[in-house]
JSON list of C-alpha atoms in Angstrom, two decimals:
[
{"chain": "A", "resi": 1338, "resn": "MET", "atom": "CA", "xyz": [-10.64, 15.93, 4.05]},
{"chain": "A", "resi": 1339, "resn": "THR", "atom": "CA", "xyz": [-7.49, 17.31, 2.59]},
{"chain": "A", "resi": 1340, "resn": "LEU", "atom": "CA", "xyz": [-4.55, 16.53, 0.05]},
{"chain": "A", "resi": 1341, "resn": "GLY", "atom": "CA", "xyz": [-1.29, 17.19, 1.10]},
{"chain": "A", "resi": 1342, "resn": "ALA", "atom": "CA", "xyz": [0.37, 19.45, 4.19]},
{"chain": "A", "resi": 1343, "resn": "LYS", "atom": "CA", "xyz": [-0.24, 22.78, 2.56]},
{"chain": "A", "resi": 1344, "resn": "ALA", "atom": "CA", "xyz": [-3.66, 22.23, 2.68]},
{"chain": "A", "resi": 1345, "resn": "THR", "atom": "CA", "xyz": [-3.90, 20.58, 5.98]},
{"chain": "A", "resi": 1346, "resn": "ALA", "atom": "CA", "xyz": [-1.97, 23.31, 7.55]},
{"chain": "A", "resi": 1347, "resn": "LEU", "atom": "CA", "xyz": [-4.34, 25.93, 5.94]},
{"chain": "A", "resi": 1348, "resn": "VAL", "atom": "CA", "xyz": [-7.55, 24.13, 6.95]},
{"chain": "A", "resi": 1349, "resn": "ALA", "atom": "CA", "xyz": [-6.31, 23.55, 10.32]},
{"chain": "A", "resi": 1350, "resn": "ARG", "atom": "CA", "xyz": [-5.53, 27.36, 10.52]},
{"chain": "A", "resi": 1351, "resn": "ALA", "atom": "CA", "xyz": [-8.95, 28.27, 9.43]},
{"chain": "A", "resi": 1352, "resn": "THR", "atom": "CA", "xyz": [-10.88, 25.65, 11.84]},
{"chain": "A", "resi": 1353, "resn": "PRO", "atom": "CA", "xyz": [-8.79, 24.73, 14.36]},
{"chain": "A", "resi": 1354, "resn": "THR", "atom": "CA", "xyz": [-11.50, 22.90, 16.08]},
{"chain": "A", "resi": 1355, "resn": "ILE", "atom": "CA", "xyz": [-12.70, 20.64, 13.29]},
{"chain": "A", "resi": 1356, "resn": "PRO", "atom": "CA", "xyz": [-10.80, 17.32, 12.83]},
{"chain": "A", "resi": 1357, "resn": "VAL", "atom": "CA", "xyz": [-8.74, 16.96, 9.75]},
{"chain": "A", "resi": 1358, "resn": "VAL", "atom": "CA", "xyz": [-8.00, 13.75, 7.49]},
{"chain": "A", "resi": 1359, "resn": "ASN", "atom": "CA", "xyz": [-4.81, 14.48, 5.68]},
{"chain": "A", "resi": 1360, "resn": "CYS", "atom": "CA", "xyz": [-4.41, 12.28, 2.91]},
{"chain": "A", "resi": 1361, "resn": "MET", "atom": "CA", "xyz": [-1.33, 12.23, 0.12]},
{"chain": "A", "resi": 1362, "resn": "VAL", "atom": "CA", "xyz": [1.38, 12.54, 2.64]},
{"chain": "A", "resi": 1363, "resn": "LEU", "atom": "CA", "xyz": [4.70, 11.75, 1.98]},
{"chain": "A", "resi": 1364, "resn": "GLY", "atom": "CA", "xyz": [7.15, 10.64, 4.88]},
{"chain": "A", "resi": 1365, "resn": "SER", "atom": "CA", "xyz": [8.63, 14.27, 5.11]},
{"chain": "A", "resi": 1366, "resn": "ASP", "atom": "CA", "xyz": [5.41, 15.54, 5.45]},
{"chain": "A", "resi": 1367, "resn": "ALA", "atom": "CA", "xyz": [4.55, 13.53, 8.26]},
{"chain": "A", "resi": 1368, "resn": "LYS", "atom": "CA", "xyz": [4.15, 15.93, 10.80]},
{"chain": "A", "resi": 1369, "resn": "ALA", "atom": "CA", "xyz": [0.63, 17.46, 11.25]},
{"chain": "A", "resi": 1370, "resn": "PRO", "atom": "CA", "xyz": [-1.21, 20.03, 13.46]},
{"chain": "A", "resi": 1371, "resn": "PRO", "atom": "CA", "xyz": [-3.07, 18.49, 16.62]},
{"chain": "A", "resi": 1372, "resn": "GLY", "atom": "CA", "xyz": [-6.48, 16.91, 15.61]},
{"chain": "A", "resi": 1373, "resn": "THR", "atom": "CA", "xyz": [-5.05, 15.75, 12.18]},
{"chain": "A", "resi": 1374, "resn": "THR", "atom": "CA", "xyz": [-5.32, 12.00, 10.85]},
{"chain": "A", "resi": 1375, "resn": "ILE", "atom": "CA", "xyz": [-2.64, 11.18, 8.49]},
{"chain": "A", "resi": 1376, "resn": "VAL", "atom": "CA", "xyz": [-2.96, 8.79, 5.63]},
{"chain": "A", "resi": 1377, "resn": "PRO", "atom": "CA", "xyz": [0.27, 7.97, 4.08]},
{"chain": "A", "resi": 1378, "resn": "LEU", "atom": "CA", "xyz": [0.76, 7.80, 0.25]},
{"chain": "A", "resi": 1379, "resn": "GLU", "atom": "CA", "xyz": [3.22, 4.88, 0.45]},
{"chain": "A", "resi": 1380, "resn": "LEU", "atom": "CA", "xyz": [1.83, 1.72, 2.07]},
{"chain": "A", "resi": 1381, "resn": "PRO", "atom": "CA", "xyz": [3.95, -1.83, 2.13]},
{"chain": "A", "resi": 1382, "resn": "VAL", "atom": "CA", "xyz": [3.70, -3.09, -1.32]},
{"chain": "A", "resi": 1383, "resn": "GLU", "atom": "CA", "xyz": [2.08, -6.16, 0.24]},
{"chain": "A", "resi": 1384, "resn": "THR", "atom": "CA", "xyz": [-1.02, -4.05, 1.37]},
{"chain": "A", "resi": 1385, "resn": "ARG", "atom": "CA", "xyz": [-1.15, -2.57, -2.19]},
{"chain": "A", "resi": 1386, "resn": "ILE", "atom": "CA", "xyz": [-1.33, -5.78, -3.72]},
{"chain": "A", "resi": 1387, "resn": "HIS", "atom": "CA", "xyz": [-4.03, -7.11, -1.12]},
{"chain": "A", "resi": 1388, "resn": "TRP", "atom": "CA", "xyz": [-6.29, -4.12, -1.84]},
{"chain": "A", "resi": 1389, "resn": "LEU", "atom": "CA", "xyz": [-5.36, -4.40, -5.44]},
{"chain": "A", "resi": 1390, "resn": "ARG", "atom": "CA", "xyz": [-6.87, -8.04, -5.41]},
{"chain": "A", "resi": 1391, "resn": "ARG", "atom": "CA", "xyz": [-9.94, -7.03, -3.33]},
{"chain": "A", "resi": 1392, "resn": "LEU", "atom": "CA", "xyz": [-11.20, -3.57, -5.24]},
{"chain": "A", "resi": 1393, "resn": "LEU", "atom": "CA", "xyz": [-9.88, -5.05, -8.71]},
{"chain": "A", "resi": 1394, "resn": "PRO", "atom": "CA", "xyz": [-10.13, -8.37, -8.74]},
{"chain": "A", "resi": 1395, "resn": "LYS", "atom": "CA", "xyz": [-10.24, -8.41, -12.71]},
{"chain": "A", "resi": 1396, "resn": "ALA", "atom": "CA", "xyz": [-7.04, -6.28, -13.10]},
{"chain": "A", "resi": 1397, "resn": "HIS", "atom": "CA", "xyz": [-3.65, -8.27, -14.55]},
{"chain": "A", "resi": 1398, "resn": "ASN", "atom": "CA", "xyz": [-1.53, -5.71, -16.11]},
{"chain": "A", "resi": 1399, "resn": "VAL", "atom": "CA", "xyz": [0.08, -2.97, -13.27]},
{"chain": "A", "resi": 1400, "resn": "GLY", "atom": "CA", "xyz": [1.46, 0.30, -14.55]},
{"chain": "A", "resi": 1401, "resn": "ILE", "atom": "CA", "xyz": [4.17, 1.94, -12.78]},
{"chain": "A", "resi": 1402, "resn": "LEU", "atom": "CA", "xyz": [5.18, 5.71, -13.03]},
{"chain": "A", "resi": 1403, "resn": "PHE", "atom": "CA", "xyz": [7.95, 6.84, -11.38]},
{"chain": "A", "resi": 1404, "resn": "ASP", "atom": "CA", "xyz": [11.18, 8.92, -11.77]},
{"chain": "A", "resi": 1405, "resn": "PRO", "atom": "CA", "xyz": [14.12, 6.58, -12.73]},
{"chain": "A", "resi": 1406, "resn": "ALA", "atom": "CA", "xyz": [16.65, 9.29, -11.16]},
{"chain": "A", "resi": 1407, "resn": "GLN", "atom": "CA", "xyz": [14.83, 8.91, -7.64]},
{"chain": "A", "resi": 1408, "resn": "ASN", "atom": "CA", "xyz": [12.71, 5.66, -7.34]},
{"chain": "A", "resi": 1409, "resn": "ALA", "atom": "CA", "xyz": [14.51, 3.37, -9.99]},
{"chain": "A", "resi": 1410, "resn": "ARG", "atom": "CA", "xyz": [14.94, 0.62, -7.02]},
{"chain": "A", "resi": 1411, "resn": "ARG", "atom": "CA", "xyz": [11.75, 0.93, -5.84]},
{"chain": "A", "resi": 1412, "resn": "ALA", "atom": "CA", "xyz": [10.08, 0.55, -9.15]},
{"chain": "A", "resi": 1413, "resn": "GLU", "atom": "CA", "xyz": [12.01, -2.51, -9.41]},
{"chain": "A", "resi": 1414, "resn": "ASP", "atom": "CA", "xyz": [11.17, -4.14, -6.42]},
{"chain": "A", "resi": 1415, "resn": "GLY", "atom": "CA", "xyz": [7.72, -3.09, -6.78]},
{"chain": "A", "resi": 1416, "resn": "ALA", "atom": "CA", "xyz": [7.68, -4.62, -10.16]},
{"chain": "A", "resi": 1417, "resn": "ALA", "atom": "CA", "xyz": [9.20, -8.04, -8.63]},
{"chain": "A", "resi": 1418, "resn": "ALA", "atom": "CA", "xyz": [6.68, -8.26, -5.70]},
{"chain": "A", "resi": 1419, "resn": "LEU", "atom": "CA", "xyz": [3.68, -8.01, -8.25]},
{"chain": "A", "resi": 1420, "resn": "LYS", "atom": "CA", "xyz": [5.31, -10.65, -10.36]},
{"chain": "A", "resi": 1421, "resn": "ARG", "atom": "CA", "xyz": [5.25, -12.71, -7.78]},
{"chain": "A", "resi": 1422, "resn": "ALA", "atom": "CA", "xyz": [1.63, -12.02, -6.99]},
{"chain": "A", "resi": 1423, "resn": "GLY", "atom": "CA", "xyz": [0.84, -13.14, -10.36]},
{"chain": "A", "resi": 1424, "resn": "TYR", "atom": "CA", "xyz": [0.45, -9.59, -12.02]},
{"chain": "A", "resi": 1425, "resn": "THR", "atom": "CA", "xyz": [2.14, -8.13, -15.01]},
{"chain": "A", "resi": 1426, "resn": "PRO", "atom": "CA", "xyz": [4.31, -5.01, -14.42]},
{"chain": "A", "resi": 1427, "resn": "VAL", "atom": "CA", "xyz": [4.73, -2.34, -17.18]},
{"chain": "A", "resi": 1428, "resn": "LEU", "atom": "CA", "xyz": [7.51, -0.25, -15.80]},
{"chain": "A", "resi": 1429, "resn": "GLU", "atom": "CA", "xyz": [6.94, 3.49, -17.41]},
{"chain": "A", "resi": 1430, "resn": "PRO", "atom": "CA", "xyz": [9.88, 5.97, -16.50]},
{"chain": "A", "resi": 1431, "resn": "VAL", "atom": "CA", "xyz": [9.03, 9.66, -16.28]},
{"chain": "A", "resi": 1432, "resn": "THR", "atom": "CA", "xyz": [11.51, 11.74, -16.01]},
{"chain": "A", "resi": 1433, "resn": "ALA", "atom": "CA", "xyz": [9.77, 15.60, -15.75]},
{"chain": "A", "resi": 1434, "resn": "PRO", "atom": "CA", "xyz": [6.39, 16.33, -15.17]},
{"chain": "A", "resi": 1435, "resn": "ALA", "atom": "CA", "xyz": [6.19, 17.00, -18.99]},
{"chain": "A", "resi": 1436, "resn": "ALA", "atom": "CA", "xyz": [6.81, 13.77, -19.87]},
{"chain": "A", "resi": 1437, "resn": "LEU", "atom": "CA", "xyz": [3.60, 12.57, -18.00]},
{"chain": "A", "resi": 1438, "resn": "PRO", "atom": "CA", "xyz": [0.95, 12.43, -20.79]},
{"chain": "A", "resi": 1439, "resn": "THR", "atom": "CA", "xyz": [3.41, 10.71, -23.26]},
{"chain": "A", "resi": 1440, "resn": "ALA", "atom": "CA", "xyz": [3.96, 8.15, -20.36]},
{"chain": "A", "resi": 1441, "resn": "LEU", "atom": "CA", "xyz": [0.19, 8.18, -19.82]},
{"chain": "A", "resi": 1442, "resn": "THR", "atom": "CA", "xyz": [-0.70, 7.79, -23.75]},
{"chain": "A", "resi": 1443, "resn": "ARG", "atom": "CA", "xyz": [2.17, 4.64, -23.90]},
{"chain": "A", "resi": 1444, "resn": "LEU", "atom": "CA", "xyz": [0.38, 3.08, -20.98]},
{"chain": "A", "resi": 1445, "resn": "THR", "atom": "CA", "xyz": [-3.41, 3.54, -22.44]},
{"chain": "A", "resi": 1446, "resn": "ASN", "atom": "CA", "xyz": [-4.31, 0.30, -23.91]},
{"chain": "A", "resi": 1447, "resn": "THR", "atom": "CA", "xyz": [-1.73, -1.75, -21.89]},
{"chain": "A", "resi": 1448, "resn": "VAL", "atom": "CA", "xyz": [-2.60, -1.44, -18.27]},
{"chain": "A", "resi": 1449, "resn": "ASP", "atom": "CA", "xyz": [-5.41, -2.20, -15.79]},
{"chain": "A", "resi": 1450, "resn": "VAL", "atom": "CA", "xyz": [-4.22, -0.13, -13.39]},
{"chain": "A", "resi": 1451, "resn": "LEU", "atom": "CA", "xyz": [-1.64, 2.44, -12.62]},
{"chain": "A", "resi": 1452, "resn": "HIS", "atom": "CA", "xyz": [0.40, 2.90, -9.86]},
{"chain": "A", "resi": 1453, "resn": "ALA", "atom": "CA", "xyz": [2.66, 6.18, -9.41]},
{"chain": "A", "resi": 1454, "resn": "ILE", "atom": "CA", "xyz": [5.52, 6.13, -6.87]},
{"chain": "A", "resi": 1455, "resn": "PRO", "atom": "CA", "xyz": [5.36, 9.34, -5.17]},
{"chain": "A", "resi": 1456, "resn": "ASP", "atom": "CA", "xyz": [8.56, 11.72, -5.38]},
{"chain": "A", "resi": 1457, "resn": "THR", "atom": "CA", "xyz": [9.00, 15.16, -6.27]},
{"chain": "A", "resi": 1458, "resn": "THR", "atom": "CA", "xyz": [8.86, 14.60, -10.01]}
]
């Protein structure tokens, strides 16, 4: 199992006959060496909600970490879908990697689950 495209390429070169499961793949990284199974980072919101209900039935408040310059619309759409499903979304913008610790601190006692929208930030 690898996490990301760079790790997958490294393992594929080092051990080309061993099957690889490539996790945490963004859409732009979806090309993989032969014998590699890709597990994408992004799943439809309905799928995420289904698994959230199944795996964390007591969770109600969902923190959404996102870069507003890249994903404001996706965060808003995800929040709306969570609201329709009975959850309380808490949007937390993260404008730079250095802003992540502060964002996490703000969410510490507020949310049951964190959802980070994948982007370059």
